[in-house]
Coordinates of C-alpha atoms in Angstrom, one line a residue:
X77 CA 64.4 -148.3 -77.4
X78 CA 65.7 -149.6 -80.9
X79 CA 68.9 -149.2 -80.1
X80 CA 69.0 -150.5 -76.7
X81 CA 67.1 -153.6 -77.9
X82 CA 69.8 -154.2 -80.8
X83 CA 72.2 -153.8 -78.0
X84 CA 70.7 -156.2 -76.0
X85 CA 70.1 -158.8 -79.1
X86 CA 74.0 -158.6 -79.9
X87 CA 75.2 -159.4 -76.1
X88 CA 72.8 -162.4 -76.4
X89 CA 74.2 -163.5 -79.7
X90 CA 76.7 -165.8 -78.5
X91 CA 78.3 -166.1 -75.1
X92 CA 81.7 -164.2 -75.9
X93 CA 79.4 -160.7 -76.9
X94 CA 77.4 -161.6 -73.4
X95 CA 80.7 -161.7 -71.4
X96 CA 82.5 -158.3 -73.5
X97 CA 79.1 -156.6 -72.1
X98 CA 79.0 -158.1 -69.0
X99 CA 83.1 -156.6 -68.6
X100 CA 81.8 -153.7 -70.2
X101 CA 78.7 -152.9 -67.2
X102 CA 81.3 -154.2 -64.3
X103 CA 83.8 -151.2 -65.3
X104 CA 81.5 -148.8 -65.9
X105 CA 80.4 -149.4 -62.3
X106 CA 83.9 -149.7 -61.1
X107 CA 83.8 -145.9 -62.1
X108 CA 80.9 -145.7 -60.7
X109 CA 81.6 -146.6 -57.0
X110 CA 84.9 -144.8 -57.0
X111 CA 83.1 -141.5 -57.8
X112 CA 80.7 -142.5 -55.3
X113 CA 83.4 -143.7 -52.2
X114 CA 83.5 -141.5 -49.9
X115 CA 87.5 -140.9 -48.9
X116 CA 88.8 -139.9 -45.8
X117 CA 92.2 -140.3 -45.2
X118 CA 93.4 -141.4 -41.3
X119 CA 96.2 -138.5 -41.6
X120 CA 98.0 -140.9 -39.2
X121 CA 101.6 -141.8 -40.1
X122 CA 101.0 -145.3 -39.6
X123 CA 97.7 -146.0 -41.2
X124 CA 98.1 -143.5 -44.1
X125 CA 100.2 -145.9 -46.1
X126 CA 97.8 -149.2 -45.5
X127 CA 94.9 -146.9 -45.8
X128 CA 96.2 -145.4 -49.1
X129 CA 97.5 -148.8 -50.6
X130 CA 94.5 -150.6 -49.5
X131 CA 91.6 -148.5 -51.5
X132 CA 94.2 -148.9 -54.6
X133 CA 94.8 -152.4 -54.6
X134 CA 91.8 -154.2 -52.5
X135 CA 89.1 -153.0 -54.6
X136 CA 90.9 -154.5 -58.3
X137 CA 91.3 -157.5 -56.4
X138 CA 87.5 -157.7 -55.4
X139 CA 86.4 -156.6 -59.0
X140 CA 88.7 -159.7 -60.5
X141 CA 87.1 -162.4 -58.7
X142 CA 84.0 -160.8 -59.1
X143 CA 84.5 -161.2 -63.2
X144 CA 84.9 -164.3 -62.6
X145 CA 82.4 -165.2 -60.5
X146 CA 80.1 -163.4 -62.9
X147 CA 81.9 -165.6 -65.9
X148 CA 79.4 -168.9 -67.0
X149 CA 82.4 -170.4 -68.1
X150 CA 84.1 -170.7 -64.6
X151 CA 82.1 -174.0 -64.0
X152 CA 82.2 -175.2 -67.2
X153 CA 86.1 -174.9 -66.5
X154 CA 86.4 -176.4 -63.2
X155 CA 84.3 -179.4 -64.5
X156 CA 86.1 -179.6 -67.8
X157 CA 89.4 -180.1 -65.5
X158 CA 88.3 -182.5 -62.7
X159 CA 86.3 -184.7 -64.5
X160 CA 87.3 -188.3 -65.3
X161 CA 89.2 -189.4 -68.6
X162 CA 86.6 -191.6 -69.5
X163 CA 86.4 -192.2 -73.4
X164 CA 87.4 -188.4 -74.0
X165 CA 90.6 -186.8 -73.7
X166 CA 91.1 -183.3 -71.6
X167 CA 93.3 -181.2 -74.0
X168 CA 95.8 -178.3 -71.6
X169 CA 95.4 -175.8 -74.7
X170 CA 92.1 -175.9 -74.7
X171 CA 92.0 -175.0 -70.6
X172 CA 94.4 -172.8 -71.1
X173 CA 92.3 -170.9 -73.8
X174 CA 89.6 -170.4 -71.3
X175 CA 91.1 -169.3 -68.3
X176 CA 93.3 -167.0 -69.9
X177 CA 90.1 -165.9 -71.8
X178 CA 88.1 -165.6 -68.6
X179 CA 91.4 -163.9 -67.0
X180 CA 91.2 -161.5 -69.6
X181 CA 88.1 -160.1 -69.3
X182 CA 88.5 -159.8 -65.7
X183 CA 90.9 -157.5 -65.8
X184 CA 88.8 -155.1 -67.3
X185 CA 87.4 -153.8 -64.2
X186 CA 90.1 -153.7 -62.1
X187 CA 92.3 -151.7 -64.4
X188 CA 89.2 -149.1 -64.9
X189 CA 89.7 -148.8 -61.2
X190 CA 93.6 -148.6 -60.7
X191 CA 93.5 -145.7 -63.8
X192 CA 91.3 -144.0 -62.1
X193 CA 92.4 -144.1 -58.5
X194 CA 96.1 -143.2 -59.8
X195 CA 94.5 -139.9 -61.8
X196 CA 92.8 -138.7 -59.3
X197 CA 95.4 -138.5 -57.1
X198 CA 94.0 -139.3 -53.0
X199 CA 95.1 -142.4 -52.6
X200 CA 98.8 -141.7 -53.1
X201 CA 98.9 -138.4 -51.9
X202 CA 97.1 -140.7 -48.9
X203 CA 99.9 -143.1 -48.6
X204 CA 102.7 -141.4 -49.1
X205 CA 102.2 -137.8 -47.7
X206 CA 104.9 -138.6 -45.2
X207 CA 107.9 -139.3 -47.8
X208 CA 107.1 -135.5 -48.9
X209 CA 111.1 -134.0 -49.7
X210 CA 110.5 -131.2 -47.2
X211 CA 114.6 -130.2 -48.2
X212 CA 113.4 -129.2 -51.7
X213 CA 109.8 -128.0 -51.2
X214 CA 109.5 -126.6 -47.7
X215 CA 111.5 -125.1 -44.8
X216 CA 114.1 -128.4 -43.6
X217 CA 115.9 -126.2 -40.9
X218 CA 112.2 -125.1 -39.1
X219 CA 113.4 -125.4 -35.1
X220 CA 112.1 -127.5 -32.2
X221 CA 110.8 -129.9 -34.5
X222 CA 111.7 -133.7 -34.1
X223 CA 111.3 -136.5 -36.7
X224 CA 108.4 -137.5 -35.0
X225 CA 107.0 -134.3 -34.9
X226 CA 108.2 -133.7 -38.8
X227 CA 106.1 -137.4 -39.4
X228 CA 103.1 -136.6 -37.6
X229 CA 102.6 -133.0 -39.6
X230 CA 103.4 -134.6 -42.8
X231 CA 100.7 -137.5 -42.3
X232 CA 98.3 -134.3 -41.9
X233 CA 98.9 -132.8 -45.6
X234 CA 95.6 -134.7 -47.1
X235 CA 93.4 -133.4 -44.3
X236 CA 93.3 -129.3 -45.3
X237 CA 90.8 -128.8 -41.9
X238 CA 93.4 -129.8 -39.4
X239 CA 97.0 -129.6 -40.7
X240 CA 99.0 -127.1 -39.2
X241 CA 102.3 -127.3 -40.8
X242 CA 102.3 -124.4 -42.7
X243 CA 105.9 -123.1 -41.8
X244 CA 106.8 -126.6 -42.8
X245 CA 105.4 -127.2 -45.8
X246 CA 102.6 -125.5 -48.1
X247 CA 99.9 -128.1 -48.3
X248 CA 99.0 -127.2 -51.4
X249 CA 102.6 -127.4 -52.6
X250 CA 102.5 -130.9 -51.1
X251 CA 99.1 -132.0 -52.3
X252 CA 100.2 -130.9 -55.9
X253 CA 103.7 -132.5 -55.9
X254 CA 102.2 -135.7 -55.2
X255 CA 98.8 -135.6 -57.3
X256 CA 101.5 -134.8 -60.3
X257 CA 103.4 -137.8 -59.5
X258 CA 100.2 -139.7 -58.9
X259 CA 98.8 -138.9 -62.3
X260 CA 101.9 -139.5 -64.0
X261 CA 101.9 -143.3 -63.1
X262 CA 98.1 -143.4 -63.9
X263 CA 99.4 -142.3 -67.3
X264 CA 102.0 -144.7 -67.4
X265 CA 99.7 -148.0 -66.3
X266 CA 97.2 -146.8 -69.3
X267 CA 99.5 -146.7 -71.7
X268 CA 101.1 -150.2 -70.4
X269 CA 97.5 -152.1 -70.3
X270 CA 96.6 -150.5 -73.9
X271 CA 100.3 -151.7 -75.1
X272 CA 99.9 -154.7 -73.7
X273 CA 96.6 -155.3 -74.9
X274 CA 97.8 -154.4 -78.3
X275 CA 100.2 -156.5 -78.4
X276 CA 98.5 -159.8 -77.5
X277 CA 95.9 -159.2 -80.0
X278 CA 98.3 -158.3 -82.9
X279 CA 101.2 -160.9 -82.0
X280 CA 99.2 -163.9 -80.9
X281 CA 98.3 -164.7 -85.0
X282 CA 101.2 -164.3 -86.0
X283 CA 103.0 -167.5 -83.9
X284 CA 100.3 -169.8 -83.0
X285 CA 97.0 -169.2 -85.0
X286 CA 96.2 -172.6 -85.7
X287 CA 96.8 -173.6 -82.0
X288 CA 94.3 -170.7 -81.7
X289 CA 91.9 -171.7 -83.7
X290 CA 91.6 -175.2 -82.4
X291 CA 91.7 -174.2 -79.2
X292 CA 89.1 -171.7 -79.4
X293 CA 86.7 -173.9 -81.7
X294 CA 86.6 -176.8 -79.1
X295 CA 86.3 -174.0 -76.2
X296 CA 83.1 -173.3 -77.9
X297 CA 82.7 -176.8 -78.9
X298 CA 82.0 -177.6 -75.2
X299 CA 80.5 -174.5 -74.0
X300 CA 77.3 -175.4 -77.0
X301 CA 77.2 -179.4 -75.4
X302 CA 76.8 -178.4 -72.1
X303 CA 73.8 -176.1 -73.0
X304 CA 72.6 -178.7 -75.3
X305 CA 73.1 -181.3 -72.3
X306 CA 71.3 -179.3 -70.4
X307 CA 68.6 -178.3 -72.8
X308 CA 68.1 -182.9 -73.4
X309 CA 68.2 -182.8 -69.6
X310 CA 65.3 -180.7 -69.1
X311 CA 62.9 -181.5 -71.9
X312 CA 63.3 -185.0 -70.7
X313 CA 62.6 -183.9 -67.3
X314 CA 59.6 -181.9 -68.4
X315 CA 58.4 -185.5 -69.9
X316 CA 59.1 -187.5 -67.2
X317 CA 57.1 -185.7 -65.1
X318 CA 54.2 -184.9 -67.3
X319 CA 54.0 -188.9 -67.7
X320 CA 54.2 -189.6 -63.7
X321 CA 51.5 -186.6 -63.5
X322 CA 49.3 -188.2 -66.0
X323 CA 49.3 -191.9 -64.7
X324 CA 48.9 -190.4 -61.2
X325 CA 45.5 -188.7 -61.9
X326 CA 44.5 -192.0 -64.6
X327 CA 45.1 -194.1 -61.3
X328 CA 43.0 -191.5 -59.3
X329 CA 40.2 -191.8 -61.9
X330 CA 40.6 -195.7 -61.7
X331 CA 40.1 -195.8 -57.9
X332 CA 37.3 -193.3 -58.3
X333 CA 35.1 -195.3 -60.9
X334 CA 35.7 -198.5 -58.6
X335 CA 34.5 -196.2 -56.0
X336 CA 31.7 -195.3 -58.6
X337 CA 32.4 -191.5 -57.7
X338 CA 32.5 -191.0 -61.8
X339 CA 33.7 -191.7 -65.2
X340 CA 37.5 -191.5 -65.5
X341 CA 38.3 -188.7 -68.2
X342 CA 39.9 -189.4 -71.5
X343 CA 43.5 -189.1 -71.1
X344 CA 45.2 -186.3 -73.3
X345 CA 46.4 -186.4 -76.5
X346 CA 49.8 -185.9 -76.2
X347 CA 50.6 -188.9 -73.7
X348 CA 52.4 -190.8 -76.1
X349 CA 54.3 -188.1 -77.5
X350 CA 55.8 -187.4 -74.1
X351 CA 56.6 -190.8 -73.5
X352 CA 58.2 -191.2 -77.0
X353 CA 60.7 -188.3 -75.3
X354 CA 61.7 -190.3 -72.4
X355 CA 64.0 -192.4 -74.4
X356 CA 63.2 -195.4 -72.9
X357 CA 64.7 -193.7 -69.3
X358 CA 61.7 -194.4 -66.9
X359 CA 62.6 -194.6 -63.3
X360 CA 65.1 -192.5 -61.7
X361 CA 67.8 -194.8 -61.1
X362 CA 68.2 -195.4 -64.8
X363 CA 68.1 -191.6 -65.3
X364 CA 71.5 -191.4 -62.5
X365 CA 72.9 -193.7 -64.0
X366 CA 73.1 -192.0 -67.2
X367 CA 74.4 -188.6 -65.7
X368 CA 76.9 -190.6 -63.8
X369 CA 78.0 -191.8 -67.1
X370 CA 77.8 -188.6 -68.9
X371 CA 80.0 -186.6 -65.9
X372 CA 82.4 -189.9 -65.9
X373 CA 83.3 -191.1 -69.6
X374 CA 81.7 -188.6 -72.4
X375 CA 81.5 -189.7 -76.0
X376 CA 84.6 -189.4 -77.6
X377 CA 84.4 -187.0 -80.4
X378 CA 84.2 -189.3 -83.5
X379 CA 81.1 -188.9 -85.6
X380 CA 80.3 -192.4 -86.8
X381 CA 77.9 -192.5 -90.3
X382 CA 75.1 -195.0 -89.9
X383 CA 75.6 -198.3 -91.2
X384 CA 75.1 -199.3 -95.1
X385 CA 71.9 -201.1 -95.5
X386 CA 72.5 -205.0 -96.1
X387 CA 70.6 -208.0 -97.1
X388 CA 68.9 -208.7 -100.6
X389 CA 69.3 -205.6 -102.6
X390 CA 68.7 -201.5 -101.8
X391 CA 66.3 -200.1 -99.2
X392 CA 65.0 -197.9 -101.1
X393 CA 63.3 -197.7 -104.4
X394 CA 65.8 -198.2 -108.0
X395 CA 69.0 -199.9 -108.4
X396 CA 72.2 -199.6 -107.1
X397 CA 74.3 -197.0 -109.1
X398 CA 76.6 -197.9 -111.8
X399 CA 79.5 -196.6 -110.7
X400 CA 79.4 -197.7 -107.1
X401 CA 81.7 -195.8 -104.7
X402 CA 83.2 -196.0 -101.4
X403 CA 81.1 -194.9 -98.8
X404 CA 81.7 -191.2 -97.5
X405 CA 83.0 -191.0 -94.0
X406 CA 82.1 -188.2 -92.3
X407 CA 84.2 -187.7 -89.2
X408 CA 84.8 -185.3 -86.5
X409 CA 88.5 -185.7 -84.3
X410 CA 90.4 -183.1 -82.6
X411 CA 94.3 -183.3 -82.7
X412 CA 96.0 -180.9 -80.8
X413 CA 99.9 -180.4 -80.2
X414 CA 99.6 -177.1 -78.4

């Protein structure tokens, strides 16, 4: 239970570890279903191919929207890219960062699935039983036999209970020509993914790291403001309505002593520190107004220090230094060329 809970601990950690596991479950269970999918092949010389093709590709398709779907930065994306200009700029590198982050990771399933389909063999032997060289592994010169005829026998090679082409073509010499050609590919897309995997994540530092590293910092730049956003959005909504609650019930208690039901009860003590979170936001137009300004012009992303204390002397206790200095700036901006 240790371990699972350490698991667990280091997928919550931050939201890239929470995706990897999230990719990590979805092709496990890609597996999964295809061991569980039950596979019965038409043996019909026009379905077999759409059939075949269908299980192989229709599935990986499902399983990539699905990772996105399941991806929290698909909103945060689509928001980042229609909202307004307002007094922030929209950089394309740092768009581009997540989608082809988020594209990434959904690609995990779906090639789990295509590797597997293509090593186990049905779904091409499915699809393309009928293009079977009969010249080189059966009998070409059988008589009485039309293409048709040859077409409709061949479709019948993956179904072992009703083909009955035997002077044609073995069907196990069939099943295994094209389970060895099937696993062959399935080879050859595994190696592919894992060399093309290898070389975006050993080639990519080498030309644009520093694009790379701005892009990925304000990625996560964003994805931490929204939840903080969201986290400011909440506590003040928490407050706002633990204030309304409490001056409902202190007007019920008024009405009820002029009624002279009873004495109205102290109100609590932490009133006035939920008020003191409002902010000064009281009534729900205000509180629109200000998401309607967040959404349309956010804060441009330039820290400014507060201001230098003026007037007759220091603020605080002592003298001014002896050496005075020029006042630190502290500033964050974001420059990107990418």
């Amino acid at each position: 239970m240790d371990k699972f809970r350490m698991i667990f601990q280091f997928f919550q950690s931050n939201q890239e570890s929470f995706m990897n596991g999230i990719c990590g479950i979805m092709a496990l269970a890609s597996t999964q279903m295809y061991s569980a999918f039950d596979f019965n092949c038409p043996c019909l010389p026009h379905y077999n191919l759409a059939y075949g093709l269908g299980i192989l590709l229709v599935p990986p398709f499902i399983l990539f929207l699905l990772g996105f779907v399941l991806n929290n930065n698909i909103s945060m994306l689509a928001e980042e890219w229609r909202r307004p200009q307002g007094q922030r700029g929209k950089d394309p590198a740092v768009l581009r960062y997540m989608f082809c982050s988020m594209a990434q990771r959904a690609m995990i399933a779906p090639a789990v699935w295509v590797s597997v389909t293509l090593l186990d063999g049905k779904c091409i032997t499915c699809a393309f039983c009928t293009s079977v060289p009969v010249e080189t592994l059966g009998n070409a010169s059988h008589p009485h036999l039309s293409q048709g005829e040859i077409q409709r026998i061949l479709a019948r090679i993956p179904c072992k209970e009703i083909y009955n082409g035997q002077q044609l073509i073995d069907n196990e010499v069939a099943v295994r020509y094209l389970r060895c050609i099937s696993q062959a590919l399935g080879w050859c897309f595994v190696l592919l993914m894992t060399m093309l995997a290898f070389l975006v994540r050993s080639l990519r530092p080498c030309f644009s790291q520093a694009a790379f590293l701005k892009s990925r910092y304000w990625s996560h730049y964003i994805d931490i403001e929204r939840k903080l956003f969201d986290e400011t959005c909440a506590e003040h909504a928490r407050s706002f309505a633990k204030v309304c609650i409490q001056q409902f019930f202190e007007g019920m208690s008024m009405d009820l002593v002029a009624a002279r039901c009873h004495l109205p009860r102290k109100a609590p003590a932490d009133a006035g520190e939920a008020a003191e979170k409002l902010l000064g936001i009281t009534d729900q137009g205000t509180m629109n107004m200000a998401l309607k300004s967040w959404h349309r012009c956010k804060p441009p992303l330039h820290l400014h220090p507060p201001a230098l204390p003026t007037g007759n002397g220091w603020a605080g206790e002592g003298q001014p230094p002896t050496h005075p200095s020029m006042p630190r700036r502290e500033t964050a901006a974001y420059y990107s060329w990418v």
